[in-house]
Tab-separated table of C-alpha atoms in Angstrom:
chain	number	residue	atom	x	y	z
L	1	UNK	CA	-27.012	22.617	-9.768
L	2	UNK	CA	-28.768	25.376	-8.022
L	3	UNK	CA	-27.883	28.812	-7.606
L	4	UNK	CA	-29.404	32.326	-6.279
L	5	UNK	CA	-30.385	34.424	-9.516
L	6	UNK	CA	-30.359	38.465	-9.166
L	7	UNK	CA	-32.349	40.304	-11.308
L	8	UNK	CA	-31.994	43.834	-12.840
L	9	UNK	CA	-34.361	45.459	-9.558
L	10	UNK	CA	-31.929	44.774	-7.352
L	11	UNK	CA	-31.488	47.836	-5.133
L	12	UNK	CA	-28.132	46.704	-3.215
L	13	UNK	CA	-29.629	47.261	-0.280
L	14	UNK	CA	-26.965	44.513	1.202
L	15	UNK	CA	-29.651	41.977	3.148
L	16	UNK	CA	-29.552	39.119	1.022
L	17	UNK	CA	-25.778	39.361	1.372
L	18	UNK	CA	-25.719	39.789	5.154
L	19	UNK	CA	-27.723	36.615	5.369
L	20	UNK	CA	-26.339	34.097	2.484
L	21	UNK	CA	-23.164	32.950	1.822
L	22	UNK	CA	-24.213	31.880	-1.813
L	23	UNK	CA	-23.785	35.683	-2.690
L	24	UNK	CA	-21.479	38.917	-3.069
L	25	UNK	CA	-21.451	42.084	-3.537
L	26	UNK	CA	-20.060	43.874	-6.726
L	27	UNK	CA	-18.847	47.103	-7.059
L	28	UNK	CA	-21.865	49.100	-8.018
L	29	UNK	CA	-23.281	47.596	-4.105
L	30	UNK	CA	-25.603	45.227	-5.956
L	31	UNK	CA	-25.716	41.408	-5.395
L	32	UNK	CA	-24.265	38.673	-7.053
L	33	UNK	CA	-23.867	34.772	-6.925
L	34	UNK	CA	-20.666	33.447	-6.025
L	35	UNK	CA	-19.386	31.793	-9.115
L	36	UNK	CA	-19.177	28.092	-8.779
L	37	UNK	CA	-20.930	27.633	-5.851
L	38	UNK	CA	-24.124	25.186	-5.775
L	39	UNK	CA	-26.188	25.895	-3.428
L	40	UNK	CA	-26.540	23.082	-0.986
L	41	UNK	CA	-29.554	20.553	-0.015
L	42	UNK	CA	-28.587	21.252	3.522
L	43	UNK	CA	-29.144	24.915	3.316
L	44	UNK	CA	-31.719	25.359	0.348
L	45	UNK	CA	-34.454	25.977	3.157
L	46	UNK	CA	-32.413	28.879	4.257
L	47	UNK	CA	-31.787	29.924	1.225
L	48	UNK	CA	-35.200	30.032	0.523
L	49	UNK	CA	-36.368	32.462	3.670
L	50	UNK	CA	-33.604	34.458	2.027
L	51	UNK	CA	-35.530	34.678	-1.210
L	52	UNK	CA	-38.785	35.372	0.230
L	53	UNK	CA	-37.603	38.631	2.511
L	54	UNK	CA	-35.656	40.388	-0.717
L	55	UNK	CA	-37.527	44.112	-0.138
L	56	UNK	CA	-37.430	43.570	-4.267
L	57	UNK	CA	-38.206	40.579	-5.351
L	58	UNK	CA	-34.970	40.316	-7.078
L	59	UNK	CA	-34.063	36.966	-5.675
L	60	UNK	CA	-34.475	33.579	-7.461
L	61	UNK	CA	-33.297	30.075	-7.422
L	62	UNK	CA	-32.672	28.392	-10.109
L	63	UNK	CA	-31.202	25.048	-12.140
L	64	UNK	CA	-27.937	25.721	-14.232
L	65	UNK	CA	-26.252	23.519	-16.020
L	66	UNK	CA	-26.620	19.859	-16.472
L	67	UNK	CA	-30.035	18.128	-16.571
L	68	UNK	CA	-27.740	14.237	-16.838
L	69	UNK	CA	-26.485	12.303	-13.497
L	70	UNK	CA	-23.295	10.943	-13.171
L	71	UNK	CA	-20.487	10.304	-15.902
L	72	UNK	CA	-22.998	11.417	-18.685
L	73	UNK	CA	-23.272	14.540	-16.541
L	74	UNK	CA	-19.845	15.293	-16.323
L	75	UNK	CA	-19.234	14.638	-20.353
L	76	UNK	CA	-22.154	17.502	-20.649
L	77	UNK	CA	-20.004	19.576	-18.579
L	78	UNK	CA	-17.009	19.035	-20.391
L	79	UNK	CA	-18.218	19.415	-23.748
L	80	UNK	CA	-19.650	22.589	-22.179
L	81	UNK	CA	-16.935	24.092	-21.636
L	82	UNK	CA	-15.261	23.131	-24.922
L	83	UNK	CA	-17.992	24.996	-26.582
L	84	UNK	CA	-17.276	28.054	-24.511
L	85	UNK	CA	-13.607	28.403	-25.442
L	86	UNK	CA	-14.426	27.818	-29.055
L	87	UNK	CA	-16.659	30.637	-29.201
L	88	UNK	CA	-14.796	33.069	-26.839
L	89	UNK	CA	-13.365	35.892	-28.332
L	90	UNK	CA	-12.142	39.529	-27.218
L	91	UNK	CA	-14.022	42.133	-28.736
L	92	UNK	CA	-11.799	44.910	-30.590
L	93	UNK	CA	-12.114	48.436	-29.995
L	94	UNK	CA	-13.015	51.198	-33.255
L	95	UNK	CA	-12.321	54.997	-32.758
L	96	UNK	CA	-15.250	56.047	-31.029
L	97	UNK	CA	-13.964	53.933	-28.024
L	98	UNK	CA	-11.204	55.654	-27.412
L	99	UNK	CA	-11.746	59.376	-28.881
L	100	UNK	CA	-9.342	62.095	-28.511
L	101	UNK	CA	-11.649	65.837	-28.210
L	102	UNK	CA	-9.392	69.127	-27.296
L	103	UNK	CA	-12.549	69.789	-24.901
L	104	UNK	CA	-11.723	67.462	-22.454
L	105	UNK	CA	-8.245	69.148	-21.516
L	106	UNK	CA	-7.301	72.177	-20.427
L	107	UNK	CA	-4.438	73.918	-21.759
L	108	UNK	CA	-2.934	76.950	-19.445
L	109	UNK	CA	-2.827	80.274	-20.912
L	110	UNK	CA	1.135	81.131	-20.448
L	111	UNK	CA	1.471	84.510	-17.935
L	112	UNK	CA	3.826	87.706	-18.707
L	113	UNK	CA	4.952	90.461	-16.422
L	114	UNK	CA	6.301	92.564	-19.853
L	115	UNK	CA	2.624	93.323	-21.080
L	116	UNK	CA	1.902	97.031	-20.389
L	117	UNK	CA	5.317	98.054	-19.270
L	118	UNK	CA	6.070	101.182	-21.351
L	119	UNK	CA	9.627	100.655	-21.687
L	120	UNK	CA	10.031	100.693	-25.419
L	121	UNK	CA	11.422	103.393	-27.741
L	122	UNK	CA	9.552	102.898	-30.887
L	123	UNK	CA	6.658	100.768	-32.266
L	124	UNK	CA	8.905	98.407	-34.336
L	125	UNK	CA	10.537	97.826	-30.639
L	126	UNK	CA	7.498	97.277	-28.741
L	127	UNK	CA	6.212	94.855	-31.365
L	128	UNK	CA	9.716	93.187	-31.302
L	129	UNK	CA	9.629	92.658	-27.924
L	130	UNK	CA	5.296	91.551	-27.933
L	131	UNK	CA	6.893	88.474	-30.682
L	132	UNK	CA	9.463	87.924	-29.049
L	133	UNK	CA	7.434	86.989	-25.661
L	134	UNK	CA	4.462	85.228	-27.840
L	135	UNK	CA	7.486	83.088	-29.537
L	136	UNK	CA	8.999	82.605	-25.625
L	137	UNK	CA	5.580	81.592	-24.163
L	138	UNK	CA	3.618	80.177	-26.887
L	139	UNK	CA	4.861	79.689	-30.157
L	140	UNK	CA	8.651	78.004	-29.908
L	141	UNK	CA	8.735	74.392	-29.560
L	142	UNK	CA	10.499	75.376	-25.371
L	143	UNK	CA	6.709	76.727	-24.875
L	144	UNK	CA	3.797	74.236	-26.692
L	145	UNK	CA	5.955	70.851	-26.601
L	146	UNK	CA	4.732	71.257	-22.632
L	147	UNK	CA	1.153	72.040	-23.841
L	148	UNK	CA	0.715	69.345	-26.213
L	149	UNK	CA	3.184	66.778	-23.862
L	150	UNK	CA	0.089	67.621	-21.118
L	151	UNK	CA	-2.770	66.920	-22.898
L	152	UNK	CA	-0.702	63.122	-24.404
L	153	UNK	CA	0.052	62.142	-20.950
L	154	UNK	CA	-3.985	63.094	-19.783
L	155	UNK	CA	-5.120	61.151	-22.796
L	156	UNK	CA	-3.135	58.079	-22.216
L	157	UNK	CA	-3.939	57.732	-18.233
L	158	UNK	CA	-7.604	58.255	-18.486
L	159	UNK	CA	-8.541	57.080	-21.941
L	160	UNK	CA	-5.451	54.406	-22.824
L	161	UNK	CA	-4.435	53.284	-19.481
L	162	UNK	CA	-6.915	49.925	-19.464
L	163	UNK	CA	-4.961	48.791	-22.356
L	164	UNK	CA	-1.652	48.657	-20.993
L	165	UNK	CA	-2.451	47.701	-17.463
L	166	UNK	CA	-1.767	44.039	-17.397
L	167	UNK	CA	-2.368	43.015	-14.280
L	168	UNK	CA	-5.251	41.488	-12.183
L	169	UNK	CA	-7.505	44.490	-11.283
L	170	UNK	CA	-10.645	45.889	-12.941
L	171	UNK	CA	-9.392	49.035	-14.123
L	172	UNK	CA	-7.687	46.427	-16.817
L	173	UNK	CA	-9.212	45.890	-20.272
L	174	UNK	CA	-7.718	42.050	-20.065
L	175	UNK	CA	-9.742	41.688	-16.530
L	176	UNK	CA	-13.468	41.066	-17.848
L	177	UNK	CA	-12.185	37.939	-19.845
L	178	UNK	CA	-10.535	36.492	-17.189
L	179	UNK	CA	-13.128	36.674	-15.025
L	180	UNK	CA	-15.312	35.084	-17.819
L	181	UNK	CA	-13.278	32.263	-17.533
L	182	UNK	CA	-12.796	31.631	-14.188
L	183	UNK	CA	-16.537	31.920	-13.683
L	184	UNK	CA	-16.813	29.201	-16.926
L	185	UNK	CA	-14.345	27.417	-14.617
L	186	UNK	CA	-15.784	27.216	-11.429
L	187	UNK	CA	-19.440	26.512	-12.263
L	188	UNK	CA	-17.814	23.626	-14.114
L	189	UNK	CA	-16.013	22.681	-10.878
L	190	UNK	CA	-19.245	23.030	-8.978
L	191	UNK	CA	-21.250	20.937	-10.961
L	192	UNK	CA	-18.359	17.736	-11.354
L	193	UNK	CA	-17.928	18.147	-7.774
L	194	UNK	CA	-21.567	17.547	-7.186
L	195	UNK	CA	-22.079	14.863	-9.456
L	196	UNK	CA	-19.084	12.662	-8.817
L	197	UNK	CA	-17.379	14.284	-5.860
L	198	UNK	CA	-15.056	16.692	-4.270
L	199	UNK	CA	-12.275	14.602	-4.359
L	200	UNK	CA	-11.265	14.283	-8.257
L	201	UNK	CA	-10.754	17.975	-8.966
L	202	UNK	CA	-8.325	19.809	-7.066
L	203	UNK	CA	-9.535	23.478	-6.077
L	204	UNK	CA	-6.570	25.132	-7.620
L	205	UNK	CA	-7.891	23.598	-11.135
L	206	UNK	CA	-10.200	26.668	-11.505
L	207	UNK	CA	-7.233	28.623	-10.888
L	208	UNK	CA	-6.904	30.969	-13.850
L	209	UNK	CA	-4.640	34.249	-15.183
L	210	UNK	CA	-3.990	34.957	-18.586
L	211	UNK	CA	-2.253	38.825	-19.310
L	212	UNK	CA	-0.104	40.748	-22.240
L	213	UNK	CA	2.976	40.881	-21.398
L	214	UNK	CA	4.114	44.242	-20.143
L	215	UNK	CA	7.424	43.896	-22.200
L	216	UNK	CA	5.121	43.330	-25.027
L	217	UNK	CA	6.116	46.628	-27.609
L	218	UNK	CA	2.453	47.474	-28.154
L	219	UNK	CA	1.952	47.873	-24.727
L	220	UNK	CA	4.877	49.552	-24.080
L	221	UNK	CA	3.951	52.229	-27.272
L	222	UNK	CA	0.792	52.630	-25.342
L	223	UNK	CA	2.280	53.266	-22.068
L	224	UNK	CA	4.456	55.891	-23.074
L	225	UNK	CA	2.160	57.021	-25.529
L	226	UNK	CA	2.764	60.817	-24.716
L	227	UNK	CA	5.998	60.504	-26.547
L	228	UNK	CA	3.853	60.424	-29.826
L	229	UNK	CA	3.911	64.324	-28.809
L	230	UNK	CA	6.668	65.017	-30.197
L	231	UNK	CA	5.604	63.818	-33.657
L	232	UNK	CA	1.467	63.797	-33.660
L	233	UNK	CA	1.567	66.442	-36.778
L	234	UNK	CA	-0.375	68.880	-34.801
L	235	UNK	CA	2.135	71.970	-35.225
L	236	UNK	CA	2.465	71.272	-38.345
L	237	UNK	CA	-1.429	71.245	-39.210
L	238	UNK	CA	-1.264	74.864	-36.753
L	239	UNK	CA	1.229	76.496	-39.127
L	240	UNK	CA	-0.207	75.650	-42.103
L	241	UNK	CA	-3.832	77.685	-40.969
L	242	UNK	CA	-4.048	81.085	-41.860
L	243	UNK	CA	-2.736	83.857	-39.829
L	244	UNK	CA	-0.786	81.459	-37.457
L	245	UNK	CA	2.567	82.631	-37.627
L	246	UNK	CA	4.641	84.155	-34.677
L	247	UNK	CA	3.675	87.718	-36.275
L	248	UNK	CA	0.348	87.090	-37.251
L	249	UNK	CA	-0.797	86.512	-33.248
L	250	UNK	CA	2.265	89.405	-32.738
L	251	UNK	CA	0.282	92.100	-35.044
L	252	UNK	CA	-3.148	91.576	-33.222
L	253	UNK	CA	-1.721	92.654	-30.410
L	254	UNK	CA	-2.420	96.816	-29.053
L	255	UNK	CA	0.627	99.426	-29.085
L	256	UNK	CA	0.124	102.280	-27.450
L	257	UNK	CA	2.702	105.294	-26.494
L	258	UNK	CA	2.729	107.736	-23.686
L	259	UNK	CA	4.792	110.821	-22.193
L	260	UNK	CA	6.947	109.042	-19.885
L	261	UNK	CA	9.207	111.165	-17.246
L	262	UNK	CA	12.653	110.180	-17.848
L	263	UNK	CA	14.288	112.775	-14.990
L	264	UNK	CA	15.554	116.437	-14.487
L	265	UNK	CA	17.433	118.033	-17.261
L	266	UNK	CA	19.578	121.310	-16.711
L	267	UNK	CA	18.065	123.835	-14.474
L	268	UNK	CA	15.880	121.154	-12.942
L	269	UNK	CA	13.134	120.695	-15.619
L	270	UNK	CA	11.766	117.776	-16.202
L	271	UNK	CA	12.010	115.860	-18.985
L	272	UNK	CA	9.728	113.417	-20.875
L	273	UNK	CA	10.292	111.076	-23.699
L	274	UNK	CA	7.491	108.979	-26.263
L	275	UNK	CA	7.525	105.187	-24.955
L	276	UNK	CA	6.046	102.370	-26.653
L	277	UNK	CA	3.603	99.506	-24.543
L	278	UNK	CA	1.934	96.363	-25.760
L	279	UNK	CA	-1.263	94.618	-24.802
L	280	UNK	CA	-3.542	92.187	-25.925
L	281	UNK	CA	-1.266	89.413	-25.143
L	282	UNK	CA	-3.019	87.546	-22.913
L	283	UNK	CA	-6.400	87.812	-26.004
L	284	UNK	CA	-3.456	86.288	-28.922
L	285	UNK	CA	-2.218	83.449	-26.338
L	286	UNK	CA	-5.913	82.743	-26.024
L	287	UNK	CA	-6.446	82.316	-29.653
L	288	UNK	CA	-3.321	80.701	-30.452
L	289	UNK	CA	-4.685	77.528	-27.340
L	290	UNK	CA	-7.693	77.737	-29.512
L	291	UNK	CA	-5.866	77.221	-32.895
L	292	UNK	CA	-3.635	74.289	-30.873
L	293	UNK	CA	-7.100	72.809	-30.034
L	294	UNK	CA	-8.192	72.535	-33.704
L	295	UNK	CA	-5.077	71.154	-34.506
L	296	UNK	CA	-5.724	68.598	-32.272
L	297	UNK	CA	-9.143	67.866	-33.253
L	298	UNK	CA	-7.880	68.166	-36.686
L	299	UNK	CA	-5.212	65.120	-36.099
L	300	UNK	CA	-7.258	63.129	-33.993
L	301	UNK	CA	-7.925	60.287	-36.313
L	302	UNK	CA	-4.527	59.925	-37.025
L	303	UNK	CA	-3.560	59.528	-33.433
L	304	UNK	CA	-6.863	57.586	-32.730
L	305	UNK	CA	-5.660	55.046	-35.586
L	306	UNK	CA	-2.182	54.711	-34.321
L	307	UNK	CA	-3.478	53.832	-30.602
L	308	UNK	CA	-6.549	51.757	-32.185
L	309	UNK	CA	-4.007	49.902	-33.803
L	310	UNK	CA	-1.632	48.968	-31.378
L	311	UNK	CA	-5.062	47.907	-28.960
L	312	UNK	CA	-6.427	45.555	-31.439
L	313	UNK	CA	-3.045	44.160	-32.216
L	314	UNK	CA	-2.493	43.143	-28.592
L	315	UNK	CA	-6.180	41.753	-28.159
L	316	UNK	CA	-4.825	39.525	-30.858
L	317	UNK	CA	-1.903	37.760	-28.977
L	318	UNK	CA	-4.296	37.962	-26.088
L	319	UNK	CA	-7.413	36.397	-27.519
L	320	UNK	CA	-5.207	33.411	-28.835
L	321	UNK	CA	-3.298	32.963	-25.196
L	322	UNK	CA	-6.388	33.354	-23.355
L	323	UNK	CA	-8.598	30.470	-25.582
L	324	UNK	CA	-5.075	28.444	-25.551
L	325	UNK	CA	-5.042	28.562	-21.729
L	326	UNK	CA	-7.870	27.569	-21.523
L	327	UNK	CA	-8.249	24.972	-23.536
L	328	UNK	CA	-5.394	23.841	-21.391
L	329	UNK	CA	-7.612	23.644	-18.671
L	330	UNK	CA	-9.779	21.376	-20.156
L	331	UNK	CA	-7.406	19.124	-21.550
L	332	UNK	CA	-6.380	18.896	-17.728
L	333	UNK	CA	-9.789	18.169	-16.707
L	334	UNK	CA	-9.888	15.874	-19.232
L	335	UNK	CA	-6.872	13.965	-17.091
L	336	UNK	CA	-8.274	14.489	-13.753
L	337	UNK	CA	-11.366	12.804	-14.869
L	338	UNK	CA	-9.515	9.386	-16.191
């Protein structure tokens, strides 16, 4: 059967698709053919003048599939498309496909309103007090489970999130293949149709949907894949780093005392007393977001593997249901064409 062919110098500039019916457009604005549609004898000349005024020269016509006429044809066709399923497979994903780099997220440095404040009585006080805000805002689990629970859930929606959507849209991993099929599907439709009618296939025939199931417990581990948070090993690789503990970042903070005017004493003098500030917070929380980055970095494979896992594991199932339905299709082709 004939069909328009679109090259690779295509520049989507739409006229082909204003003017023919035998193409589409695809996301990136260039054309396409219409899958399983032969062009007709009735409108080849048209299709034709279409070629000839691509600004391009992207624009072909050409023969696909069978060369054979009649039953012999449609036996090509058929054995075609067993071929297809045989060989189709779902290719698995490694690491590098879905990596997990501390550069791509942002972490927030926490805020204070104590740094500065000379309100202390003594050094040992005012470093008390700079731990005891580092621990608050930082370094209890209260303060970085929300760190590291930000960066999970920014992961899994724009690195993960084509593995667990399993439904009919592009921004699904599981979407490619089924197009591949249906397009398998309908230029087999086409080309029976034209050889032996359009009366022994229905058009729902090339009707195809294959998906994971979204109770499936892979895909449910990868949907709520931010929960691996809690238990990712990345604290623990933080603590055991040198100088990480709550008074490590605590003693490279600044403590500085000044004469501070504490009120009138008898006979109206004034009176001042030694208080003790901190600073450098805001320089420690800095380092200890770069010490949680490493420690991310430094786990990465781990939680790479776990994901990794749980992807190829569902392309499994999914390969097998996807060749299974369609080998179902054929065997009902097979029935049609009795």
């Amino acid at each position: 059967m004939k069909q328009i062919q679109v090259s690779g110098k295509c520049s989507g500039c739409g006229l082909c698709i204003v003017n023919s019916s035998y193409l589409r457009e695809m996301d990136n604005g260039d054309a396409e053919p219409i899958p399983g549609k032969a062009i007709k004898e009735s409108d080849l000349e048209q299709v034709r003048k279409v070629v000839s005024q691509c600004p391009e020269n992207a624009l072909k016509i050409i023969e696909i599939g069978t060369k054979k006429a009649g039953k012999e044809g449609v036996k090509e066709v058929v054995d075609d498309l067993k071929k297809k399923c045989q060989n189709l497979s779902v290719n698995r994903i490694d690491l590098s496909d879905i990596k997990l780099e501390s550069r791509n997220y942002y972490i927030p440095r926490p805020s204070t309103d104590k740094e500065g404040l000379s309100k202390y009585s003594s050094y040992e006080a005012a470093k008390s007090a700079a731990k005891d805000e580092f621990n608050r805002l930082c370094y209890s689990e209260y303060a970085f489970r929300p760190m590291l629970k930000k960066v999970f859930v920014e992961y899994k929606v724009n690195v993960l999130k084509p593995f667990y959507t399993c439904k009919d849209e592009e921004g699904s991993a599981y979407y490619e293949y089924n197009q591949l099929v249906r397009n398998y599907l309908a230029n087999a439709y086409a080309e029976i149709c034209e050889l032996i009618g359009e009366d022994k296939i229905p058009a729902s025939w090339k009707d195809f949907s294959v998906y994971p199931s979204k109770e499936d417990w892979h895909i449910n581990y990868l949907k709520n894949f931010d929960e691996s948070s809690t238990k990712s090993g990345i604290i623990a690789a933080l603590k055991n780093l040198s100088y990480t503990k709550a008074d490590d970042y605590a003693l490279e903070m600044d403590y500085d005392v000044s004469e501070c005017y504490v009120g009138e004493g008898l006979f109206g003098q004034s009176k001042y007393k030694e208080m003790w500030c901190f600073t450098g917070f805001y320089k420690a929380a800095d380092r200890f977001r770069e010490d949680l980055k490493w420690a991310i970095d430094y786990q990465s494979d781990e939680i790479e593997e776990n994901a990794a896992s749980s992807i190829n594991l569902v392309f499994d199932t999914f390969e097998e249901e996807l060749k299974k339905a369609f080998d179902e299709k054929i065997k009902e082709l097979e029935e049609y064409l009795k």
